[in-house]
C-alpha positions as a printed Julia matrix, in Angstrom:
188×3 Matrix{Float64}:
 112.23   78.5    76.91
 110.0    81.08   76.57
 110.61   85.03   75.97
 110.75   87.07   79.38
 108.07   89.65   79.87
 108.2    92.98   78.04
 106.82   95.79   78.69
 102.98   96.08   77.76
 102.29   99.46   75.0
 101.06  102.54   75.91
  97.53  102.12   75.03
  97.89   99.14   77.82
  99.42  101.39   80.56
  96.64  104.02   80.1
  93.98  101.45   80.41
  95.34  100.57   83.81
  95.78  103.86   84.79
  92.19  104.69   83.81
  90.97  101.14   85.98
  93.17  102.08   89.09
  91.78  105.86   88.89
  88.34  104.82   89.02
  88.29  101.99   91.27
  91.22  101.66   92.99
  93.06  105.5    93.41
  91.76  105.85   96.65
  92.2   102.43   98.54
  95.79  102.08   96.65
  97.16  105.9    96.62
 100.53  105.84   95.61
 101.42  102.47   94.0
 102.9   102.33   91.11
 101.8    98.97   89.01
 102.56   97.95   85.79
 101.42   96.33   82.36
 103.71   93.76   80.82
 103.38   90.36   78.26
 104.88   87.07   78.42
 104.73   84.79   75.22
 102.6    82.24   77.88
  99.72   80.43   76.41
  96.84   81.78   76.88
  94.96   78.7    77.88
  96.38   76.23   80.31
  94.56   72.67   80.88
  91.66   74.44   79.84
  91.35   77.1    81.68
  92.42   80.36   80.85
  95.75   81.66   81.97
  95.28   84.85   84.36
  98.76   85.96   84.3
  99.8    86.53   87.97
 101.17   89.92   89.9
 104.16   90.45   90.96
 105.74   92.16   93.33
 108.89   94.47   92.4
 111.69   93.95   94.93
 113.72   96.54   96.48
 116.78   95.28   94.84
 114.87   96.16   91.56
 113.41   99.36   91.59
 117.53  100.55   92.27
 117.4    99.38   88.16
 114.13  101.01   87.27
 113.9   104.53   84.98
 110.77  104.76   86.92
 110.34  102.5    89.67
 107.48  100.4    89.83
 105.67   98.43   92.7
 104.42   95.92   91.27
 103.92   94.98   87.2
 100.59   92.52   86.64
 102.36   89.39   83.85
  99.56   89.63   81.03
  99.66   86.42   78.07
 100.62   88.38   75.21
  98.05   86.16   72.86
  95.2    86.33   75.4
  95.27   90.09   75.23
  94.9    90.5    71.79
  93.0    87.32   70.85
  90.72   86.34   73.39
  89.52   89.44   75.51
  88.01   92.19   73.84
  87.61   95.54   75.67
  85.77   94.83   78.09
  86.91   91.94   79.48
  90.67   93.62   78.99
  89.07   96.17   82.29
  88.07   93.76   83.8
  90.84   91.37   83.72
  93.14   94.34   85.15
  90.62   95.62   87.65
  91.03   91.16   88.72
  95.23   91.95   89.15
  94.59   95.42   91.4
  91.89   94.67   93.31
  93.93   91.55   94.43
  96.54   93.97   96.04
  95.6    94.82  100.14
  97.36   96.84  102.87
  98.89   94.31  106.01
  97.21   95.52  108.79
  99.01   94.83  112.88
  97.39   92.16  114.89
  95.81   92.77  117.56
  97.85   91.61  120.91
  97.97   91.01  124.1
 100.66   90.52  126.87
 100.67   86.47  128.68
 103.81   86.19  130.92
 105.72   89.43  129.48
 105.62   88.37  125.97
 102.98   89.3   122.97
 100.24   86.82  121.8
  98.14   87.11  118.64
  94.74   87.69  119.29
  92.97   85.02  117.24
  88.82   84.2   117.36
  87.37   80.91  117.74
  88.49   79.45  114.8
  91.83   80.33  114.95
  91.99   83.28  112.68
  94.21   85.79  113.45
  92.42   89.57  114.66
  94.14   92.65  112.71
  93.8    96.49  113.74
  93.37   99.15  111.19
  96.68  100.21  111.62
  99.26   99.81  108.65
 101.93   97.57  108.84
 105.16   99.74  107.18
 107.96   98.99  106.54
 111.56  101.24  107.56
 110.6   102.96  105.26
 107.72  104.21  106.83
 105.2   102.89  103.9
 102.24  100.57  104.13
 103.16   96.89  103.2
 100.85   95.49  100.48
 100.58   91.43  100.0
  98.77   90.3    96.62
  95.81   87.89   97.33
  94.56   84.84   95.72
  92.57   85.08   92.82
  90.16   83.35   95.03
  86.2    83.44   95.24
  86.19   87.21   97.51
  88.45   88.76   94.79
  86.17   87.62   92.05
  83.53   89.1    93.24
  85.47   92.39   94.11
  85.89   91.95   90.39
  82.35   90.79   89.33
  80.84   93.9    91.32
  81.97   96.45   88.96
  82.37   94.25   85.73
  79.99   91.32   85.57
  80.42   88.12   84.72
  82.97   88.26   82.03
  85.03   84.92   82.62
  83.37   81.79   81.54
  84.6    80.52   85.52
  82.34   82.82   86.92
  79.18   82.22   84.55
  79.63   78.61   85.43
  79.81   79.7    88.69
  76.71   81.59   88.7
  74.81   78.78   87.19
  75.93   76.18   89.91
  75.55   78.61   92.8
  71.49   78.87   91.34
  71.16   75.86   90.5
  72.17   74.64   94.55
  70.51   77.25   95.64
  67.01   75.1    95.27
  68.53   71.62   96.11
  70.4    73.01   99.15
  69.65   74.95  102.43
  71.63   77.29  103.12
  73.26   77.21  107.0
  74.6    79.85  108.45
  77.47   79.71  110.63
  75.53   78.89  113.58
  74.13   75.71  112.16
  70.91   77.61  111.42
  68.42   76.44  108.17
  67.57   79.69  106.26
């Protein structure tokens, strides 16, 4: 069994604060995020271990000296031995890019019951009104590391991750081989 996570050095959390202020302060507002390390392996099944982003439970906040909303748990060996400074900043940004507010769904009343509105593909439609908790604070969720999160990260830091470079190469190769179609099936 591994050692439990520990708080990252101040220099790491200072880097987090710099990235937060530069790219996420307006969007994330007063959200409190910190970095912790663990002793997991830097690569799992030949893929980089990107760690995790964890939401702090309300009960845990009661026992913290400085309450946090989320913390990034990064592999210590990955941070210290694999990533360079640019990649470390990009890594932090990748996890901060995963944080998204929850919005109220669009609803209509049918037969005296509220019904959530969905589009033709079954996706829920949302308002611009934030979902709030019992204290009136916005509710945040952790998005998966998917193409949208990686694209937002790559716009700021380039293709810093090997998997991003491989995806870029596949897109360039596939662009000449396969016609692109839009949602209606038109070829472009």
